[in-house]
Short mmCIF file of C-alpha atoms and ligand atoms in Angstrom, two decimals:
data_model
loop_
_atom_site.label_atom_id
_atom_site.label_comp_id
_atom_site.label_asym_id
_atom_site.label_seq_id
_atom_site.Cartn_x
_atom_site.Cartn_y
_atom_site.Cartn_z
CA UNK A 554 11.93 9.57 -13.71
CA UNK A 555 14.31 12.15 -14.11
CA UNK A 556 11.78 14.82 -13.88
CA UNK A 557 10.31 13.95 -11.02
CA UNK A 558 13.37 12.68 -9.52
CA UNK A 559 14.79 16.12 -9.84
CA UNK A 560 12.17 18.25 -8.11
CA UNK A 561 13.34 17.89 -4.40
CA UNK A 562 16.62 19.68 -5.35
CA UNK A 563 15.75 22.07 -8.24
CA UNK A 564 12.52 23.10 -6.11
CA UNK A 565 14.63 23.32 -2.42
CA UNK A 566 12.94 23.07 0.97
CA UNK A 567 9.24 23.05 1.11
CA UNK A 568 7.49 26.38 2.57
CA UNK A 569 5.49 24.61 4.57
CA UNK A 570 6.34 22.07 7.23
CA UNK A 571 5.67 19.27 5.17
CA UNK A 572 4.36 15.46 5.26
CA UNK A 573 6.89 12.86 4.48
CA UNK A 574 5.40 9.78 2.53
CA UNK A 575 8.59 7.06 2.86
CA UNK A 576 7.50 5.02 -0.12
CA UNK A 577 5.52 7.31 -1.79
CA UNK A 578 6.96 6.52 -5.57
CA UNK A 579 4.72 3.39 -4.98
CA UNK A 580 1.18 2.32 -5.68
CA UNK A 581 -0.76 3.91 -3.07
CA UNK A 582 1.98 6.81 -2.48
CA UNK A 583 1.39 8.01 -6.22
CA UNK A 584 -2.16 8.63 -5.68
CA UNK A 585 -2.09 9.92 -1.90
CA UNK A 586 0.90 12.44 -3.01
CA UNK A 587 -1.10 14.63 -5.82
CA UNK A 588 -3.87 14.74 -2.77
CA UNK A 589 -1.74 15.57 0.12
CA UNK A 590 -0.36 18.23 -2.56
CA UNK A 591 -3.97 19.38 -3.66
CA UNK A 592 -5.20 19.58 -0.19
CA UNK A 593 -2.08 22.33 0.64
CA UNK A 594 0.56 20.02 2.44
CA UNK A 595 4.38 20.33 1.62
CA UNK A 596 5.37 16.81 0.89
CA UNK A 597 8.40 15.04 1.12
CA UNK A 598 8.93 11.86 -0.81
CA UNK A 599 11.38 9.70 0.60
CA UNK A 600 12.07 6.49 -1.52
CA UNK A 601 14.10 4.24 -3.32
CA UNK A 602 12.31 4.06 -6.48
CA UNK A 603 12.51 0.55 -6.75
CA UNK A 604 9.70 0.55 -9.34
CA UNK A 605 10.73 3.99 -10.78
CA UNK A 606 9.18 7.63 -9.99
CA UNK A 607 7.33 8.28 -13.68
CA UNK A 608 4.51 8.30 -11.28
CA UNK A 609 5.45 11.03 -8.78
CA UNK A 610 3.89 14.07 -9.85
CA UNK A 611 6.34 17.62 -10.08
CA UNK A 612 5.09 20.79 -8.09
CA UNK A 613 6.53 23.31 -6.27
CA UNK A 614 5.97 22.21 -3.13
CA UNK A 615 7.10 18.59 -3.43
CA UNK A 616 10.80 17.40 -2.08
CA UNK A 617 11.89 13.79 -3.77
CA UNK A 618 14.40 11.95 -2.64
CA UNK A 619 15.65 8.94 -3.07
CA UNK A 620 17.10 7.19 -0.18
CA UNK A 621 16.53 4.01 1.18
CA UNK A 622 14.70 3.78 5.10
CA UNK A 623 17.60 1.80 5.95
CA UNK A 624 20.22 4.46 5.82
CA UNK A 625 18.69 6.01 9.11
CA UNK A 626 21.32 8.62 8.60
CA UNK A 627 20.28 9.98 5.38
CA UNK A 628 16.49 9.79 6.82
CA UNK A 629 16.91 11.83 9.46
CA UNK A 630 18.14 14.25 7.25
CA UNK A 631 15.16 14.18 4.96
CA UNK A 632 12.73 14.18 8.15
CA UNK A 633 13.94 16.75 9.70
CA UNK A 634 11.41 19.76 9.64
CA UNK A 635 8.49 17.10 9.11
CA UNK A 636 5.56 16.88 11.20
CA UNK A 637 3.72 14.09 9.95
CA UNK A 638 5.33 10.94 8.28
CA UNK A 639 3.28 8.53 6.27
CA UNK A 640 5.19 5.10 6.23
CA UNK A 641 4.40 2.83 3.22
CA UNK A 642 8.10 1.98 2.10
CA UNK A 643 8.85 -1.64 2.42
CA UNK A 644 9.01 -5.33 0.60
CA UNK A 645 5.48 -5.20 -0.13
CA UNK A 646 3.81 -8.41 -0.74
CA UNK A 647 4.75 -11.97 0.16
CA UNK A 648 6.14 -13.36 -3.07
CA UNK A 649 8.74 -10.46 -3.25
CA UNK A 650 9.53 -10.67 0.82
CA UNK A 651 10.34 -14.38 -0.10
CA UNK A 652 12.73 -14.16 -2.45
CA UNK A 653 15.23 -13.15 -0.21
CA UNK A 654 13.83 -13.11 3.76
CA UNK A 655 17.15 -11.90 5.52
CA UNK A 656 17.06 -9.09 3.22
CA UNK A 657 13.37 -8.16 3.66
CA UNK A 658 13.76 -8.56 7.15
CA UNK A 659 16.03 -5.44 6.79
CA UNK A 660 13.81 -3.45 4.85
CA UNK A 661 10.39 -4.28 6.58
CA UNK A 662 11.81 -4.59 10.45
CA UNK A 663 14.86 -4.32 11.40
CA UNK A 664 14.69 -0.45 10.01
CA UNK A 665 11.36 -0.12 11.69
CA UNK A 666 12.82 1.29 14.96
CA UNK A 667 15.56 3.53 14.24
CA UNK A 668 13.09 5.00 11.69
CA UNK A 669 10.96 5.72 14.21
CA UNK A 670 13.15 6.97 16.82
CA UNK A 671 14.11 8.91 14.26
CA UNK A 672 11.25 11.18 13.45
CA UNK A 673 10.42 11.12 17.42
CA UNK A 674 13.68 12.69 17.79
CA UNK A 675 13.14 15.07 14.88
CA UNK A 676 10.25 16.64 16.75
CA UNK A 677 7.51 14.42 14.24
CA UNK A 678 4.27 15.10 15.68
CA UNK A 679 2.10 12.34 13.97
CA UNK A 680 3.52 9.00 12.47
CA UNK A 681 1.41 6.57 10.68
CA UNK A 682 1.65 3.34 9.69
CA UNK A 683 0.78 1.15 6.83
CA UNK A 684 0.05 -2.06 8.24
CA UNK A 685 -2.36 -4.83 6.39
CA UNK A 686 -5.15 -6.72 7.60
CA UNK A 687 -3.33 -9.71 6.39
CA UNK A 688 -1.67 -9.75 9.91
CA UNK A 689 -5.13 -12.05 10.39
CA UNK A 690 -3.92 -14.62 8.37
CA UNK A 691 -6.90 -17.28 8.46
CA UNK A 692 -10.00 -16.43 10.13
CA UNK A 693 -13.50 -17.87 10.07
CA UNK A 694 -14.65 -15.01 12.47
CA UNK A 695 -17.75 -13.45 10.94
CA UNK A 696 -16.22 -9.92 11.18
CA UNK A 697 -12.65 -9.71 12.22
CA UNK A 698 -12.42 -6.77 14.46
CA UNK A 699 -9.32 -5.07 15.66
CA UNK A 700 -9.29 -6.75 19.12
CA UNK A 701 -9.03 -10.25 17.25
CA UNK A 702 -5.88 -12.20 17.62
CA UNK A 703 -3.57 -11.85 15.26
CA UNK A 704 -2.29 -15.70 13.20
CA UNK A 705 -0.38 -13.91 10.00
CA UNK A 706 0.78 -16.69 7.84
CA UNK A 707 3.96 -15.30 6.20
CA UNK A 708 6.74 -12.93 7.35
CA UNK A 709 5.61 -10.11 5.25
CA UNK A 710 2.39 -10.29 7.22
CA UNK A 711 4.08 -11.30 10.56
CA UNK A 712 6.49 -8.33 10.59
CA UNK A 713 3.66 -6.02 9.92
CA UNK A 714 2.26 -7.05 13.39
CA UNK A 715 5.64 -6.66 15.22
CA UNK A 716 6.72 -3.15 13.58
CA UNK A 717 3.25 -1.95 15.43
CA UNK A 718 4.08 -3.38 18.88
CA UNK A 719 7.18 -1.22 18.49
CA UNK A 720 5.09 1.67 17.05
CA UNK A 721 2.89 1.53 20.43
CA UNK A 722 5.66 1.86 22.21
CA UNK A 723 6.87 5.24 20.61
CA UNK A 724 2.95 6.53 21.30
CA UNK A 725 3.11 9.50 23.57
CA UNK A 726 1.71 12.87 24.09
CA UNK A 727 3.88 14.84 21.84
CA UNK A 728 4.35 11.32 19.34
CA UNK A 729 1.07 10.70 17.95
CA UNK A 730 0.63 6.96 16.32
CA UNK A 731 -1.76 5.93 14.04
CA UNK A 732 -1.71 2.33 12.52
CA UNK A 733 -3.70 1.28 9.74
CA UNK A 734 -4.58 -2.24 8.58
CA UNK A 735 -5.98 -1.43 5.15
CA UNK A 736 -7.31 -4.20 2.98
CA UNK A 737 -5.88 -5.08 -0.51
CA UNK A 738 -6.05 -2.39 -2.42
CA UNK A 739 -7.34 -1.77 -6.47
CA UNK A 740 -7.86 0.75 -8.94
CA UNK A 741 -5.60 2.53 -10.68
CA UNK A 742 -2.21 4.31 -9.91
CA UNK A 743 0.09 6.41 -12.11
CA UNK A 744 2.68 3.49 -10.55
CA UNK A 745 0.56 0.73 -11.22
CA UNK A 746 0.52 -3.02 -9.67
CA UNK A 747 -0.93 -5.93 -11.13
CA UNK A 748 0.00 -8.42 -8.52
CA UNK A 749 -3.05 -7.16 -6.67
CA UNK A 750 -6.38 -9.56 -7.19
CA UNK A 751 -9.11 -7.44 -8.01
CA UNK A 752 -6.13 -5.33 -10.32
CA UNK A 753 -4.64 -8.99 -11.53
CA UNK A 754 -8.46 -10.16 -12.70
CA UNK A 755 -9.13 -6.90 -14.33
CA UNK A 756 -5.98 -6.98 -16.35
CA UNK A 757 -7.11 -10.48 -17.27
CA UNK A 758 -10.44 -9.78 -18.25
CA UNK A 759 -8.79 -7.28 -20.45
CA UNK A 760 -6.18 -8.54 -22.06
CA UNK A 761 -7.32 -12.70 -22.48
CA UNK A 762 -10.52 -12.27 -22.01
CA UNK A 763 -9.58 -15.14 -19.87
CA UNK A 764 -9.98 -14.99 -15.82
CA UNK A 765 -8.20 -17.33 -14.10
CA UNK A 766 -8.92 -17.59 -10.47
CA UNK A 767 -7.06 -19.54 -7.69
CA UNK A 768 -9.21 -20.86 -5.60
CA UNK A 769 -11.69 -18.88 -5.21
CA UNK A 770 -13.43 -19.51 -2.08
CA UNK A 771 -11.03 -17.13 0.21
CA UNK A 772 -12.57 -14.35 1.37
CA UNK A 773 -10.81 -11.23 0.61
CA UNK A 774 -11.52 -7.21 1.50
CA UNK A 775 -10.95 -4.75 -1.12
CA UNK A 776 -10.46 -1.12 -0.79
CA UNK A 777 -10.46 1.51 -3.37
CA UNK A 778 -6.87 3.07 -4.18
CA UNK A 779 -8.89 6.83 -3.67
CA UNK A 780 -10.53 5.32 -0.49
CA UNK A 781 -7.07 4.66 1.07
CA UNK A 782 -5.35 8.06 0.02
CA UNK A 783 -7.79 9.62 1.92
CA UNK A 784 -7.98 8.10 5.19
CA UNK A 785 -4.45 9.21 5.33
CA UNK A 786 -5.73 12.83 4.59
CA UNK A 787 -8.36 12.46 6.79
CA UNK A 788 -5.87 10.72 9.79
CA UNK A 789 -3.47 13.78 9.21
CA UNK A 790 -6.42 16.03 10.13
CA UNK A 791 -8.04 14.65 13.11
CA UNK A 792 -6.97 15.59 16.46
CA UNK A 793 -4.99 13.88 18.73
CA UNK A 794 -7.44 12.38 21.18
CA UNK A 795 -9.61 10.89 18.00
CA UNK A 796 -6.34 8.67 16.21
CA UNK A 797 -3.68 8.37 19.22
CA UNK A 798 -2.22 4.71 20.03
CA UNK A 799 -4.84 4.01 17.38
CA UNK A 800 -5.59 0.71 15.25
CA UNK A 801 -7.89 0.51 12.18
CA UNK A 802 -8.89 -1.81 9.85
CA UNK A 803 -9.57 -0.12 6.66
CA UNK A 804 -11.89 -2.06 4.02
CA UNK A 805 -15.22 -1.19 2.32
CA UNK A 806 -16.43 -5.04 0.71
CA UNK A 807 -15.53 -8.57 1.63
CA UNK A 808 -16.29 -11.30 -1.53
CA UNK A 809 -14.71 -14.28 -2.00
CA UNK A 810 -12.21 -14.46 -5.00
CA UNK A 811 -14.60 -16.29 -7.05
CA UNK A 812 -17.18 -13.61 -6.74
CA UNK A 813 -14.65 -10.52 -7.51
CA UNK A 814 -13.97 -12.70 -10.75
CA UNK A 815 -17.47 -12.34 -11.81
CA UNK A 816 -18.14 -8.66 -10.33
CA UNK A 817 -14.87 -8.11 -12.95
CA UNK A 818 -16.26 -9.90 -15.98
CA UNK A 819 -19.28 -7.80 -15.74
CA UNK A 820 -17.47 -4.56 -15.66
CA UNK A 821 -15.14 -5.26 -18.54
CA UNK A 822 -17.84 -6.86 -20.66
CA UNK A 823 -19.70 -4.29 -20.28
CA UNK A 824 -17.12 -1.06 -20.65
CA UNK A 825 -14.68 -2.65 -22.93
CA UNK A 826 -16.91 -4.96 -25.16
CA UNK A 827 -15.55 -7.46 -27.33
CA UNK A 828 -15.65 -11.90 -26.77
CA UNK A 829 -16.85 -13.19 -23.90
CA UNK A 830 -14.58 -13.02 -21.13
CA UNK A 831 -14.00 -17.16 -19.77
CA UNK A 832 -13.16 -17.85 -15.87
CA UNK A 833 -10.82 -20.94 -15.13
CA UNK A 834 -10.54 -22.02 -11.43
CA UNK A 835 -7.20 -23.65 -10.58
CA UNK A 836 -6.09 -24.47 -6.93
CA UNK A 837 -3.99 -22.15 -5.10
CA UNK A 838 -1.53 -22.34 -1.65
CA UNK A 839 -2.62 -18.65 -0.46
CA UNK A 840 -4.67 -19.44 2.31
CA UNK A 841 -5.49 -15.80 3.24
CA UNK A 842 -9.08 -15.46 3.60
CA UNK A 843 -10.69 -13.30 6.84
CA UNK A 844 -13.27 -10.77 6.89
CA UNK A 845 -12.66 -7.69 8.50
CA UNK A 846 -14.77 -5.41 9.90
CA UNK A 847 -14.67 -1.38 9.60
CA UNK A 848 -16.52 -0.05 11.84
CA UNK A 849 -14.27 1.52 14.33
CA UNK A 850 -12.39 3.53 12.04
CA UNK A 851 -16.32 5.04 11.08
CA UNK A 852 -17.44 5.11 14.54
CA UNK A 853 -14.31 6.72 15.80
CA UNK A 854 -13.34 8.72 12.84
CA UNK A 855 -16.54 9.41 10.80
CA UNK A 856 -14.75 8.05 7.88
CA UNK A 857 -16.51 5.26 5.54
CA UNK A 858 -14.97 4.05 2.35
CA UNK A 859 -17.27 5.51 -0.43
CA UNK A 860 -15.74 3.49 -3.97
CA UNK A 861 -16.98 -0.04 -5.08
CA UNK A 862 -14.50 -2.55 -6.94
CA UNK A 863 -17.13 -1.83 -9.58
CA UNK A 864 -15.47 2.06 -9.64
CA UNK A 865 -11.95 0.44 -9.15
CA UNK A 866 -12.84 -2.22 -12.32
CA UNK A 867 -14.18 0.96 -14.17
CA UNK A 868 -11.19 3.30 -13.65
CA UNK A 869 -8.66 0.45 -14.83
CA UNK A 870 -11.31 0.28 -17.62
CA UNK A 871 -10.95 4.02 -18.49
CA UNK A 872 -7.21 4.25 -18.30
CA UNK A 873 -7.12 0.91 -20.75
CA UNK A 874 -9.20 3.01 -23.07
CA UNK A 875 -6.43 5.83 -22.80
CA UNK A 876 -3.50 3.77 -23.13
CA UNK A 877 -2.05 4.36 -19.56
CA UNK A 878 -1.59 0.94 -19.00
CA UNK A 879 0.78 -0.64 -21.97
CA UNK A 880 2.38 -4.06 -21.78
CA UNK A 881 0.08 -4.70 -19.12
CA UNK A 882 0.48 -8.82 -19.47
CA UNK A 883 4.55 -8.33 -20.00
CA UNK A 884 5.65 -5.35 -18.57
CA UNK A 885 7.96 -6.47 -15.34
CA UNK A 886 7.34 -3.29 -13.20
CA UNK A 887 4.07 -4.16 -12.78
CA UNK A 888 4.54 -7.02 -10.76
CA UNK A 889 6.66 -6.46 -7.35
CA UNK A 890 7.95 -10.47 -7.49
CA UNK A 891 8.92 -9.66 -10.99
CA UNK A 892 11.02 -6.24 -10.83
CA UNK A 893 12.56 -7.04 -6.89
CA UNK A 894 14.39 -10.47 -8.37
CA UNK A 895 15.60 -8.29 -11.40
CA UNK A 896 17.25 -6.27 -9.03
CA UNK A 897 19.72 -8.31 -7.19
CA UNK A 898 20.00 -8.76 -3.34
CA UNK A 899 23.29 -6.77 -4.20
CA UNK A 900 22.12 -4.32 -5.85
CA UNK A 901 19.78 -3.49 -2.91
CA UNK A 902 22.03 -3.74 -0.36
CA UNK A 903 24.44 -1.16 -2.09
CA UNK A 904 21.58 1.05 -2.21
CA UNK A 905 22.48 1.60 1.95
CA UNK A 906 25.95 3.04 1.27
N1 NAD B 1417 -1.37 -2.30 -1.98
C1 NAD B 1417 -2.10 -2.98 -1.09
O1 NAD B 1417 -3.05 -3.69 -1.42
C2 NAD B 1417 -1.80 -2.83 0.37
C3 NAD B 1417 -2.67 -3.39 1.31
C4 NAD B 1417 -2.37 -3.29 2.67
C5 NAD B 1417 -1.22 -2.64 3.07
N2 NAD B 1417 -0.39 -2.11 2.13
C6 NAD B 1417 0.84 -1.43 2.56
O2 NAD B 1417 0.84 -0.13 2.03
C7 NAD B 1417 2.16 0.26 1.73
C8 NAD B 1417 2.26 0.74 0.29
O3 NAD B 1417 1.92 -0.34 -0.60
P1 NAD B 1417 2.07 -0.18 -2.16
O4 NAD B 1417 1.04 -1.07 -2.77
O5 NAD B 1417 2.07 1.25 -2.54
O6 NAD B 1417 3.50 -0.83 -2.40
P2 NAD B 1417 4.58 -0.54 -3.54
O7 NAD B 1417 5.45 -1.76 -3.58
O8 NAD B 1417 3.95 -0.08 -4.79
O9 NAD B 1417 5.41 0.68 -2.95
C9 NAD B 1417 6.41 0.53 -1.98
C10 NAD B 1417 7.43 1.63 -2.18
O10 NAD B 1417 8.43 1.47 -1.16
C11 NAD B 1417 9.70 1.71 -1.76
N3 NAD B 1417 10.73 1.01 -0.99
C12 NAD B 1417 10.91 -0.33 -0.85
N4 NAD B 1417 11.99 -0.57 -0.11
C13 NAD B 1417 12.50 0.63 0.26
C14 NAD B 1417 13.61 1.04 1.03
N5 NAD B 1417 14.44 0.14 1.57
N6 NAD B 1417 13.82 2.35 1.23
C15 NAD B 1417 13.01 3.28 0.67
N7 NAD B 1417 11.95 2.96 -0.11
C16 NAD B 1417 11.70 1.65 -0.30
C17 NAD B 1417 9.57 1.19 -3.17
O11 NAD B 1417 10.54 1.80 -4.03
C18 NAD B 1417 8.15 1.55 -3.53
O12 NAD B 1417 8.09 2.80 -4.20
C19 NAD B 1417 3.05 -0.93 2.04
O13 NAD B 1417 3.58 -0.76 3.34
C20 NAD B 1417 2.10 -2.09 2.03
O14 NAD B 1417 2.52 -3.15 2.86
C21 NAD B 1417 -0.65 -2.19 0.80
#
């Protein structure tokens, strides 16, 4: 952590006027940084390192700071000289949100604006947003567009929606919005979750040789952790008239649970060989389930998720094999629940002053 932590002020401002990913110490932000780096941006990581930064990469060109999105002060001083932010900081899953609402609220809405009016007023050219399709909640739609209506079934997913009514209203000619509603996400991360389903069945597989699945009749989308780092690369790119005031779902397979269990088992049984690998069904109270459809973002954008959950269930497979992943059953930071109660409601409201 130290090392990485360090870079922003050993390596100084960026040469180039850089990308900055708030939350980019996190799952998805420690695979899309090392690309936005490869491809030639500056980057700016601006985050609180709730789940530690052993997974932010050191380069030259990389700022890190840690700051949380709520000190709007210290933000705009980060942001200043951007001209792209990627946001993907916040309270990122339900269980985690609900361990203390008020204080999620903070984090994943009341911050939204000020954040944004914030960049606008730093001369950001292009802002993007990390929604989630689970602002659809329950649908039995056969493919849930972007024009459906919107029934999320938590807070986490029900702030999601409003922070993008409040992003549309920052869309303007020199402003550009983008707003993606990816689908959950797996594979592996240098920051790894396993509170994810296809990455919490994998683990299982694994480790018990023992899936259990809740449920198993909800219909979820997956997306490969790759997949999503670059339709952020490839959103940065486009030109304005393609992405602006834009909304895109962002998902390559929908299968219920019980069918990612078994696409797992096959995987792991047949990459990391050993007993047979058992699947349990017990009931569950996550009702999520919708099917969402990606065709505008390839229609409109040319872009197509390429990975399987197969390649996501291999990768996890691989870095098993290399003894990236220790502790995977016990190790707290992988789950978000687990390491966010650690951390007291304290603790992260001190993290403000
Ligand atoms: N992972 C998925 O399956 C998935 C699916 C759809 C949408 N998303 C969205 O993508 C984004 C990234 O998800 P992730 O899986 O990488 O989550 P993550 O929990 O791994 O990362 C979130 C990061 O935000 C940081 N953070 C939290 N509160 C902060 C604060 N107050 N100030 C500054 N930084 C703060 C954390 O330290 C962490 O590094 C989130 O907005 C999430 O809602 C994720």
């Amino acid at each position: 952590m130290a090392a990485a932590a360090s870079t922003g002020t050993d390596g100084g401002a960026p040469r180039l006027s850089p990308v900055l990913v708030t939350g980019g110490a996190g799952y998805v932000g420690c695979v899309l940084v090392p690309k936005l780096l490869e491809a030639g941006y500056a980057v700016v990581v601006y985050d609180l390192m709730l789940f530690g930064a052993e997974g932010v990469p050191v380069h030259p060109n990389l700022r890190v700071v840690r700051g949380d999105i709520r000190d709007t002060e210290r933000f705009a001083a980060a942001v200043a000289g951007a001209h792209s932010v990627i946001h993907l900081a916040c309270i990122s899953n339900d269980p985690s949100y609900e361990l203390d609402p008020a204080l999620s609220k903070t984090i994943n809405y009341d911050c939204f604006e000020p954040l944004v009016a914030a960049c606008k007023a730093a001369g950001v050219r292009r802002f993007m947003y990390a929604s989630s399709s689970s602002v659809y909640g329950v649908s039995d739609a056969p493919e849930v567009t972007e024009d459906c209506p919107l029934r999320p079934l938590t807070d986490y997913s029900r702030y999601k929606g409003l922070c993008e009514q409040v992003l549309l209203r920052y869309q303007s000619p020199t402003f550009t919005t983008v707003i993606l509603r990816p689908a959950t996400v797996c594979g592996y991360s240098p920051r790894m979750r396993f509170d994810l389903t296809v990455n919490i069945l994998t683990n299982h597989a694994v480790t018990r040789r023992l899936i259990t699945v809740f449920g198993g009749a909800q219909q979820r989308a997956s997306l490969h952790i790759e997949d999503m780092a670059e339709v952020y690369l490839r959103c940065l790119a486009l030109p304005d008239t393609l992405v602006a005031g834009g909304i895109f779902n962002v998902g390559r397979e929908n299968h219920p649970v019980a069918r990612l269990a078994e696409l797992v088992r096959a995987i792991v049984e047949r990459e990391m060989p050993g007993e047979p690998i058992g699947i349990r069904t017990s009931p569950t109270d996550d009702l999520r389930s919708y099917h969402i459809c990606s065709r505008r973002i390839a229609e409109r954008l040319g872009y197509a998720p390429t990975r399987s959950v197969q390649d996501a269930v291999s990768d996890l497979c691989a870095a098993f094999r290399a003894g990236k992943l220790p502790n995977s059953l016990t190790d707290e930071r992988y789950v978000n629940v687990k390491t966010v109660q650690a951390m007291t409601p304290r603790l992260l409201l001190e993290a403000v002053r």
